[in-house]
CSV table of C-alpha atoms in Angstrom, one decimal:
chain,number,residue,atom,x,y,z
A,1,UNK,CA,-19.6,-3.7,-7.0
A,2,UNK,CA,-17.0,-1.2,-6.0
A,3,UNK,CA,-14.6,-3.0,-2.9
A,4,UNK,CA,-16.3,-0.3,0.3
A,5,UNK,CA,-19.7,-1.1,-1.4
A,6,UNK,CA,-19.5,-5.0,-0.5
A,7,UNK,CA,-17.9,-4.4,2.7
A,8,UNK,CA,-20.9,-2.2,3.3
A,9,UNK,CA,-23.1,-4.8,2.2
A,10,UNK,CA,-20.7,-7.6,4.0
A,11,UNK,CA,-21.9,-5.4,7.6
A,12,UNK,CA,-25.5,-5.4,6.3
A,13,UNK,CA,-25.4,-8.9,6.0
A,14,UNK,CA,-23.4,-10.0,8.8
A,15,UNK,CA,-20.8,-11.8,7.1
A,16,UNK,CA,-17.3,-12.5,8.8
A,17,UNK,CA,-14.7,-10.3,7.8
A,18,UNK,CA,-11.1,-11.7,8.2
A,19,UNK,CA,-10.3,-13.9,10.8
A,20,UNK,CA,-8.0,-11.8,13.2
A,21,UNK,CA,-5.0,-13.3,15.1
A,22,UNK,CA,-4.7,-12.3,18.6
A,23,UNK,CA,-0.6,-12.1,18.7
A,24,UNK,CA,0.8,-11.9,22.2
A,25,UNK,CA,2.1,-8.3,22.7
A,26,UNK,CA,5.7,-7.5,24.4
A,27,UNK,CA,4.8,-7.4,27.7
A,28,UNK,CA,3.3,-11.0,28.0
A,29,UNK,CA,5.2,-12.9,25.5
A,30,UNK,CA,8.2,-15.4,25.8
A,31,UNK,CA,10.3,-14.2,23.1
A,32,UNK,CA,13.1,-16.5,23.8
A,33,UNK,CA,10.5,-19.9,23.7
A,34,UNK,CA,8.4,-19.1,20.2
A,35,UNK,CA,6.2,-22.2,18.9
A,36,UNK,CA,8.1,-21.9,15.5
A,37,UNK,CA,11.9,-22.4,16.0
A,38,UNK,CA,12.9,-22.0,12.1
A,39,UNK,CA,14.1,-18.8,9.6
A,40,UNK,CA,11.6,-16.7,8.2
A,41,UNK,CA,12.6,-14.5,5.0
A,42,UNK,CA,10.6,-11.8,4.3
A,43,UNK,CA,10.4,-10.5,1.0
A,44,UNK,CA,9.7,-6.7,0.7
A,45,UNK,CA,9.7,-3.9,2.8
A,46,UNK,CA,6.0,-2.4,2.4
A,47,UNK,CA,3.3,-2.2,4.9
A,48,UNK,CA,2.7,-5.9,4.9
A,49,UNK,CA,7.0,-7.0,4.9
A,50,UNK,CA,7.4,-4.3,7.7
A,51,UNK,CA,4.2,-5.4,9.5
A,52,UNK,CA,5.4,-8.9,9.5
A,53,UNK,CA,8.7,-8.3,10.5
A,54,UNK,CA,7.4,-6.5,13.5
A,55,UNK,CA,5.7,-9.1,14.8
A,56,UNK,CA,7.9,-12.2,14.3
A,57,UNK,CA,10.1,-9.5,16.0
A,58,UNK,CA,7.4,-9.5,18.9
A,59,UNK,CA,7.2,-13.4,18.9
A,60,UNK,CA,11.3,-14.0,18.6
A,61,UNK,CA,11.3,-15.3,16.1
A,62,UNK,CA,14.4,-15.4,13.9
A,63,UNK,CA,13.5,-13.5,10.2
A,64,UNK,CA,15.2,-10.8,8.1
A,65,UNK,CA,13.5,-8.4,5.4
A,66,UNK,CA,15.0,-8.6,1.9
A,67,UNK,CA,13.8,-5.3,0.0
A,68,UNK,CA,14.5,-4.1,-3.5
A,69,UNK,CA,14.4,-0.6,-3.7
A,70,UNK,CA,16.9,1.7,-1.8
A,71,UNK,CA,14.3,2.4,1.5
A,72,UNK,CA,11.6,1.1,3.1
A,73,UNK,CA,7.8,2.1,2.8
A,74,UNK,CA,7.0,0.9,-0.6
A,75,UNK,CA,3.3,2.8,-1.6
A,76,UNK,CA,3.6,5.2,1.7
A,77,UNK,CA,6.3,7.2,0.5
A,78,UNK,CA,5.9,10.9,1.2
A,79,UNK,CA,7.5,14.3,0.1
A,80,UNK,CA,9.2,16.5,3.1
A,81,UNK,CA,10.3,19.4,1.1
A,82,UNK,CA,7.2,20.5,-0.9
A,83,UNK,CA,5.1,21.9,2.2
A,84,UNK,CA,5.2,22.1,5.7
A,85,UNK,CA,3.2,19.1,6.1
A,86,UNK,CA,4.3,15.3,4.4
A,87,UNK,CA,2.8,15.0,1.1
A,88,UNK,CA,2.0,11.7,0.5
A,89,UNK,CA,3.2,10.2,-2.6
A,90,UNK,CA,0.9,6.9,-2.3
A,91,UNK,CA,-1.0,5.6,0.8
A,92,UNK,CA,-3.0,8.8,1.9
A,93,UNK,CA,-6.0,8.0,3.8
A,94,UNK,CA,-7.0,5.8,7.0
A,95,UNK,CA,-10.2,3.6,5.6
A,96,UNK,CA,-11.0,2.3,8.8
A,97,UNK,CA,-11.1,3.0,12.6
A,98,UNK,CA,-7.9,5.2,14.4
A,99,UNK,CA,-7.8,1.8,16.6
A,100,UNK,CA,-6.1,-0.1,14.1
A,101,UNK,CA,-2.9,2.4,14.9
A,102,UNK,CA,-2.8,-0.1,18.5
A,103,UNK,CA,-3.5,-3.1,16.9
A,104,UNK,CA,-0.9,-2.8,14.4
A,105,UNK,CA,1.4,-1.6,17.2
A,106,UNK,CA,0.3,-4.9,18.9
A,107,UNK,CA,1.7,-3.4,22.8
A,108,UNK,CA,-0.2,-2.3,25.4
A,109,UNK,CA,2.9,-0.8,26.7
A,110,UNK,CA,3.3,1.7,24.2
A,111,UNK,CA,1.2,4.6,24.0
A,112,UNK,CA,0.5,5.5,20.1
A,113,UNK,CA,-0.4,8.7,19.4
A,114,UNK,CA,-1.6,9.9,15.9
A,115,UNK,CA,-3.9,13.1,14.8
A,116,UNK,CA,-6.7,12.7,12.5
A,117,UNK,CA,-9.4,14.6,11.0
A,118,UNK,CA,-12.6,13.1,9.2
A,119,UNK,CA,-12.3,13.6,5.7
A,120,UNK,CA,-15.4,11.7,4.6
A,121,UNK,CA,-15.6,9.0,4.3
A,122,UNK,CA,-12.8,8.0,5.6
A,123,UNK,CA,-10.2,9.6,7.5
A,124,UNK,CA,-6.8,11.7,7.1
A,125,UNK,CA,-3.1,12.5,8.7
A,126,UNK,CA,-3.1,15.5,10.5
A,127,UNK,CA,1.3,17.1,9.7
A,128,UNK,CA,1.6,13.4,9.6
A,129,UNK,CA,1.3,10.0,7.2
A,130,UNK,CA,1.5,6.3,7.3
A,131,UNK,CA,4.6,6.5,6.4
A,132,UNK,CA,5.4,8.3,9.7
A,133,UNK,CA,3.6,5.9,11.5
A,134,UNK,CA,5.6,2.9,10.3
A,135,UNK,CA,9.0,4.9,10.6
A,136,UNK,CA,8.0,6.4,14.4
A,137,UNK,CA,6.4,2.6,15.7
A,138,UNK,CA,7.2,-0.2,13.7
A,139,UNK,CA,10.7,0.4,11.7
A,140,UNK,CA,12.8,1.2,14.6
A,141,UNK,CA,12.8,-2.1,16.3
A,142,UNK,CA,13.8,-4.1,12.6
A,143,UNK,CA,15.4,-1.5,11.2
A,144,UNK,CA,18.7,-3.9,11.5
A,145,UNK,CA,16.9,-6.9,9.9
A,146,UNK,CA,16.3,-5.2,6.5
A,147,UNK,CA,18.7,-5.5,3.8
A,148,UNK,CA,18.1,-2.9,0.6
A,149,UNK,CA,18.9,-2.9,-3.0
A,150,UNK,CA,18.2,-6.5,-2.5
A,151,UNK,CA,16.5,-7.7,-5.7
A,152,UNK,CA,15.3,-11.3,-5.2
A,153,UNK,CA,15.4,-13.5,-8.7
A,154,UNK,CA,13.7,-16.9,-7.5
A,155,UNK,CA,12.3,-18.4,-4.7
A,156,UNK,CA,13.0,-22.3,-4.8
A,157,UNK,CA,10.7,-24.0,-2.0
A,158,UNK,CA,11.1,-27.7,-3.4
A,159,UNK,CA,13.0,-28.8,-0.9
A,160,UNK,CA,13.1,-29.0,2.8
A,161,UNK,CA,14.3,-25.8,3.2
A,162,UNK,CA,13.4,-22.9,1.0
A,163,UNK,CA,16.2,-21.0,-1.0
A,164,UNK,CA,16.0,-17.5,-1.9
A,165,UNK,CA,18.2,-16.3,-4.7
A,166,UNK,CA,19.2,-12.9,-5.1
A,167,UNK,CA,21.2,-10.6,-7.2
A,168,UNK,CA,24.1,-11.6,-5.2
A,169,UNK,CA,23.9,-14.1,-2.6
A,170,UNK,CA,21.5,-16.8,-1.9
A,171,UNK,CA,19.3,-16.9,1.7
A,172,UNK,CA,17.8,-20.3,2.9
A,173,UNK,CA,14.6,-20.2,5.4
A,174,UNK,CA,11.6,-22.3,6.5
A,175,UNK,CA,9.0,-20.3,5.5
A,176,UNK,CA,9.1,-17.0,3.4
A,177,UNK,CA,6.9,-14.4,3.4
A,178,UNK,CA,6.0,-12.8,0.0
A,179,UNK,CA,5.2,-9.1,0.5
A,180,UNK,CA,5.9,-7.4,-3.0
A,181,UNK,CA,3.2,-5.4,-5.2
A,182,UNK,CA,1.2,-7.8,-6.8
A,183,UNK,CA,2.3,-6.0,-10.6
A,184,UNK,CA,5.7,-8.0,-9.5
A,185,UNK,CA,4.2,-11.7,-9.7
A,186,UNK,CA,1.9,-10.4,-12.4
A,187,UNK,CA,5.2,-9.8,-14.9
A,188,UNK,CA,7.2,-12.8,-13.2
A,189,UNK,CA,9.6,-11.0,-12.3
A,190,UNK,CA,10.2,-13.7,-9.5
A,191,UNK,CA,10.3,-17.3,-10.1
A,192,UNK,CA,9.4,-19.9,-8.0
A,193,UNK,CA,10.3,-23.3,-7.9
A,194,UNK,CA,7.8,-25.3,-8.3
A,195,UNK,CA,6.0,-23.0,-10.5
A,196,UNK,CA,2.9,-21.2,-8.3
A,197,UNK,CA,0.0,-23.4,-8.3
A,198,UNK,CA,-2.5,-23.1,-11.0
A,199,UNK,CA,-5.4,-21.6,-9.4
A,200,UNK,CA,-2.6,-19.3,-7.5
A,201,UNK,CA,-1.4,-18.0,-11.1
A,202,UNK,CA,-4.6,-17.8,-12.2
A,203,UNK,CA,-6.0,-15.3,-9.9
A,204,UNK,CA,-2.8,-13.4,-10.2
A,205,UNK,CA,-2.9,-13.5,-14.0
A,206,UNK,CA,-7.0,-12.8,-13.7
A,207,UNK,CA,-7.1,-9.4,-11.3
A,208,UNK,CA,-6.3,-6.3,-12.4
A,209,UNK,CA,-3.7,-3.7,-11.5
A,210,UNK,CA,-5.0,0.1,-12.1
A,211,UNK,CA,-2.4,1.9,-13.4
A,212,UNK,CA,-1.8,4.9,-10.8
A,213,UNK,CA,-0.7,8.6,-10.8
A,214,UNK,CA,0.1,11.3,-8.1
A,215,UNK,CA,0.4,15.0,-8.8
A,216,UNK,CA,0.4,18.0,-6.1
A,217,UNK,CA,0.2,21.6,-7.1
A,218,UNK,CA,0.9,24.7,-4.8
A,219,UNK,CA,-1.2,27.9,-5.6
A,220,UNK,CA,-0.8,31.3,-4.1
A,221,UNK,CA,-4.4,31.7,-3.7
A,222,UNK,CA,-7.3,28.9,-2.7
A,223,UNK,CA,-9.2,29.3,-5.5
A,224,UNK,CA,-10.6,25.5,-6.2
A,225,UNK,CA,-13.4,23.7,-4.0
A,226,UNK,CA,-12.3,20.4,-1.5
A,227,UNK,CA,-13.1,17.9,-4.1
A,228,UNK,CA,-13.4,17.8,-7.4
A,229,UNK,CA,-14.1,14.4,-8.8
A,230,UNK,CA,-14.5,13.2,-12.3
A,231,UNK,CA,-17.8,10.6,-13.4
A,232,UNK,CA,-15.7,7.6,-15.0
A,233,UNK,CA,-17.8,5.5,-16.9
A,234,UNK,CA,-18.1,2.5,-16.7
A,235,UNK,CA,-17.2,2.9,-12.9
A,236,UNK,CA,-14.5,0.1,-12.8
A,237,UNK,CA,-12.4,2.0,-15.3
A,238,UNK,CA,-11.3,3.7,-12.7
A,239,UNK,CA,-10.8,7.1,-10.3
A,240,UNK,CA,-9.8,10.6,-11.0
A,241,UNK,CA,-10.3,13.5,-8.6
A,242,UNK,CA,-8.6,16.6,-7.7
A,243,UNK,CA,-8.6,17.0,-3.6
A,244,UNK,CA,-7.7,20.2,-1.0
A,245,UNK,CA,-4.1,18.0,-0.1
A,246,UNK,CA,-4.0,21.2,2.7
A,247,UNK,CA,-7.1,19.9,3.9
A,248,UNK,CA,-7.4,19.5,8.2
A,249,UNK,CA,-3.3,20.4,8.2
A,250,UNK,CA,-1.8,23.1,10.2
A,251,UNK,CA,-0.5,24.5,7.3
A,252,UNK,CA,-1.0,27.9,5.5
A,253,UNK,CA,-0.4,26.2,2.0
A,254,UNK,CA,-2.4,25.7,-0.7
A,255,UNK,CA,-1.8,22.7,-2.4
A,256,UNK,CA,-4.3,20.8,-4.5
A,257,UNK,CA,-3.7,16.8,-5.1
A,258,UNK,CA,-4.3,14.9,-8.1
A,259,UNK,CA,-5.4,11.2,-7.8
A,260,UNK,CA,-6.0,8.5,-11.0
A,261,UNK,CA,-6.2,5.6,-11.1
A,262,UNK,CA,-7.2,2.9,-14.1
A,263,UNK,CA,-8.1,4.2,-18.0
A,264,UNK,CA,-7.9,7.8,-16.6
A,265,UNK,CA,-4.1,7.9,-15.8
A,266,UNK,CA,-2.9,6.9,-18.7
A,267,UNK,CA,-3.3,10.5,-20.1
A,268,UNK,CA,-0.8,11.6,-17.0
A,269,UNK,CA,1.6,8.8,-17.1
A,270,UNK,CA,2.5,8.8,-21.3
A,271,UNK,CA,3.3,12.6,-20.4
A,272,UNK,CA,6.6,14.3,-18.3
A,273,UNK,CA,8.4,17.5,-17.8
A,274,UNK,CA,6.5,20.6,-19.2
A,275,UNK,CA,4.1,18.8,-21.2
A,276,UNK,CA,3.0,17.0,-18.3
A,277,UNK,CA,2.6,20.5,-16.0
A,278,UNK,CA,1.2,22.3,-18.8
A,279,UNK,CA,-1.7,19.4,-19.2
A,280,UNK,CA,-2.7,19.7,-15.8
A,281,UNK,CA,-2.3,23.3,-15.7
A,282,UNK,CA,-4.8,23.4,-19.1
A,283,UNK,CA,-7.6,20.8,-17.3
A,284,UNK,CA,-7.4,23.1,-13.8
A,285,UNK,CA,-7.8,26.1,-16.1
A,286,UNK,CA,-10.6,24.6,-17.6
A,287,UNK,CA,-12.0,24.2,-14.3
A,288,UNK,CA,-11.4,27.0,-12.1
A,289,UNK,CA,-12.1,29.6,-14.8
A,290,UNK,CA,-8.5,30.2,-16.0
A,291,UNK,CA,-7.3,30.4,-12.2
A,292,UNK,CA,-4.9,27.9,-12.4
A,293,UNK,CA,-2.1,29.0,-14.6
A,294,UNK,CA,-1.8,32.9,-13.4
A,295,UNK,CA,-1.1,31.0,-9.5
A,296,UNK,CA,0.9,28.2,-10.2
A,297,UNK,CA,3.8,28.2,-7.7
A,298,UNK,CA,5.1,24.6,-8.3
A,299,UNK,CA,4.4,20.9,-8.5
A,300,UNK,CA,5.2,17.3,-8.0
A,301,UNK,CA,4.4,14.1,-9.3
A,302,UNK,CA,4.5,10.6,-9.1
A,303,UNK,CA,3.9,8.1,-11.5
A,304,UNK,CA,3.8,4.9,-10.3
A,305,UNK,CA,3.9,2.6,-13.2
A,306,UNK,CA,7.4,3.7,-14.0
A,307,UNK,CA,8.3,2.7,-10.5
A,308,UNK,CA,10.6,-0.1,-11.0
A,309,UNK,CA,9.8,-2.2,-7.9
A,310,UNK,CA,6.3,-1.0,-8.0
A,311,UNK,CA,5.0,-0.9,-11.6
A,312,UNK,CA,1.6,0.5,-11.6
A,313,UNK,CA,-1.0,1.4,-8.9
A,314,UNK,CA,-3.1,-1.2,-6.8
A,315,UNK,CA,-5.5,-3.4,-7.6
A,316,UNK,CA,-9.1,-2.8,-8.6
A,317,UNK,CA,-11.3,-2.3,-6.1
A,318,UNK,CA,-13.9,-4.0,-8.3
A,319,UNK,CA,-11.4,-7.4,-8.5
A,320,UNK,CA,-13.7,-10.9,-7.7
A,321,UNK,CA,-13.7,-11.4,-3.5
A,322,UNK,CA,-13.3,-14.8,-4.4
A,323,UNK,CA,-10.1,-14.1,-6.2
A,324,UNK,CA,-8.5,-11.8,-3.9
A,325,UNK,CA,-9.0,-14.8,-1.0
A,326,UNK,CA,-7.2,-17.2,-3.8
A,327,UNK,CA,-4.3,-14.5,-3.7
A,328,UNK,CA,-3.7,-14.3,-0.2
A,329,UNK,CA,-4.4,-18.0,0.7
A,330,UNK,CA,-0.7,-20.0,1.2
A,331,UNK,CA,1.1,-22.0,-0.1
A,332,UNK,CA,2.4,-25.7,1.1
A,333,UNK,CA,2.7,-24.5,5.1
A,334,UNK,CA,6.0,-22.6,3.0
A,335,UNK,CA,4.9,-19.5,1.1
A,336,UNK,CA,2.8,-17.4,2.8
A,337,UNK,CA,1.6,-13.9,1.6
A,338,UNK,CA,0.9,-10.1,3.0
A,339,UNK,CA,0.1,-6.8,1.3
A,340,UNK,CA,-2.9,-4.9,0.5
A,341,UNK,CA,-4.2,-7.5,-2.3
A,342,UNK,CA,-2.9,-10.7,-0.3
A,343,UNK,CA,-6.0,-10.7,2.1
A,344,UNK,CA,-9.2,-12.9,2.9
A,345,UNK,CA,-11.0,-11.1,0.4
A,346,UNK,CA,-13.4,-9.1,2.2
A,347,UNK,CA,-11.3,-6.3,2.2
A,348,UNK,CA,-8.1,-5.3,0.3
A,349,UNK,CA,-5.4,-2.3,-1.1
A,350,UNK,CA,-5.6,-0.3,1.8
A,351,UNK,CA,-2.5,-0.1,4.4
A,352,UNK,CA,-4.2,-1.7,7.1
A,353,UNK,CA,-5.2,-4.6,5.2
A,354,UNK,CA,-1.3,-4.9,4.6
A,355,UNK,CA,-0.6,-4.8,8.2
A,356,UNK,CA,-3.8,-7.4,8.9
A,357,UNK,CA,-2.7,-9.6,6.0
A,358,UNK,CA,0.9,-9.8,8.1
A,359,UNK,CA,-0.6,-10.7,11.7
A,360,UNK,CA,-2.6,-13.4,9.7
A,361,UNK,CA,0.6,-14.8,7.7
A,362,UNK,CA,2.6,-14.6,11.0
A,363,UNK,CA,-0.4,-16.0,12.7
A,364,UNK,CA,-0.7,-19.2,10.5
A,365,UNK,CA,3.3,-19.7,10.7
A,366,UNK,CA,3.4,-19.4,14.5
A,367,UNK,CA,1.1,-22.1,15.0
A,368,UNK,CA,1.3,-24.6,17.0
């Protein structure tokens, strides 16, 4: 069962979706008294590291961000100089309600105010993006608490204190909040001390991690329909679709996305330069009746598997519940976890899972 299928069917049958922790917002909230008094490292500057680190911001509590790559934003990066309009690189759509802009905001106080449009069924950014959303509401008030290029080697949490080993220095904390893309604990490319427990590494080693691709065309001429998508069989396989990217933006461009994820991307992530243009170019032609190629203006891409901090696409929206709650439970009151496939298992990938994954970790560590 695809993952919006069974949270379908979770509604229809009145099961729980994850439990929700009601942080205390700005204006209420005694940020010089927190309930926890110790160091939280946060590892990894996506939506769920940034999440978190806004709200043990909130709480005052005293954390830093340790990210690998060069910037923040992980899977929500986005392209300023293709259109008028952000393209989005990763993170594209809102799957849920245009309330969870507030919660993740967490503050009465500030007024949050983001444009829409339905794209069924779910939602998208109007001249906008996630990534605009973290870097206008949530990045400003941590941006001093994130260190980049900061490639963390080993997380040793044997002791009283847990010890965080970098390329360069070491960082000791309490508790430490693991917010990388799951592809990174998958290839081990952090060890921990202990090793993970077993049923930990075996839901990590168990769920899959669709390999993912990103391509954007501009036209000068609209000749292709909103949405064209592909009939991958079996179904868990994977995605492919082209998609009007211009779609509800004020914008007079014609661009046409490309998303693929699983089996199907492989054809677009083994190719590059030319060869990789050309073999879109060929498929659209094949299309569109040969209207491709004669109004091909330029393109970009973005293959995620080749990202080094990244390496591949998101997991499988048809991944075991059960498995997915294995992923995101913690780990002796020390580890705890956040990002779109570190969640209770009744929902999982998207960007506000990440954010809601953090307000549960930060939730749990700010007991009292």
């Amino acid at each position: 069962m695809k993952r919006k299928e069974f949270i379908k069917m979770c509604g229809i049958l009145g099961i729980g979706f994850p439990l929700q922790f009601s942080l205390l917002s700005n204006s209420s909230v005694d940020k010089a008294n927190p309930l926890f008094k110790g160091k939280v490292v946060v590892i990894g500057a996506g939506a769920g590291g940034l999440s978190a680190g806004y709200l043990l911001n909130q709480l005052g509590i005293d954390f830093e961000i340790l990210e690998a790559s060069p910037t923040y934003g992980g899977r929500m990066k986005i392209n300023t100089e293709f259109a008028d309009f952000p393209i989005p690189m990763g993170a594209e759509w809102l799957e849920t309600k245009v309330g969870i802009f507030k919660e993740i905001v967490n503050d009465p106080a500030v007024a949050v105010d983001v444009e829409t449009v339905k794209d069924a069924p779910d939602r998208k950014f109007v001249n906008y993006s996630w990534f605009n959303f973290f870097e206008d509401y949530i990045v400003p008030s941590i941006s001093s608490k994130i260190s980049y290029n900061t490639i963390v080697n080993s997380i040793d949490y044997s002791g009283d204190q847990i010890i965080v080993t970098t390329q360069n220095k070491s960082y000791r904390a309490d508790k430490v909040i693991v917010s990388v893309p799951l592809k990174i604990l998958k290839e081990k490319d952090i060890r921990f001390v202990p090793s993970l427990p077993k049923n930990k590494l075996m839901a990590i080693d168990k769920v899959r991690v669709w390999e993912g691709f990103k391509a954007f065309f501009k036209f000068s001429t609209q000749f292709y329909e909103d949405e064209y998508v592909f009939n991958i069989k079996p179904k868990r396989e994977g995605q492919k679709m082209y998609y009007n990217a211009s779609y509800g933006q004020n914008s007079n461009a014609n661009v046409l996305g490309l998303f693929v994820v699983g089996k199907p991307a492989k054809e677009f992530i083994s190719r590059s330069g030319n060869d990789l243009k050309d073999y879109i170019l060929r498929e659209l032609d094949s299309i569109y009746k040969n209207q491709a190629t004669p109004n091909y203006l330029g393109h970009i891409t973005q293959n995620w598997n080749k990202e080094p901090f990244v390496k591949g696409g998101y997991m499988t929206d048809y991944a075991d519940w059960k498995t997915v709650r294995v992923l995101g439970k913690p780990v002796d009151d020390k580890l705890y976890f956040a990002g779109g496939a570190y969640t209770d298992g009744l929902d999982w990938v998207s960007v506000h899972t990440a954010a809601q994954s953090a307000k549960k970790a930060v939730g749990m560590i700010n007991k009292p």
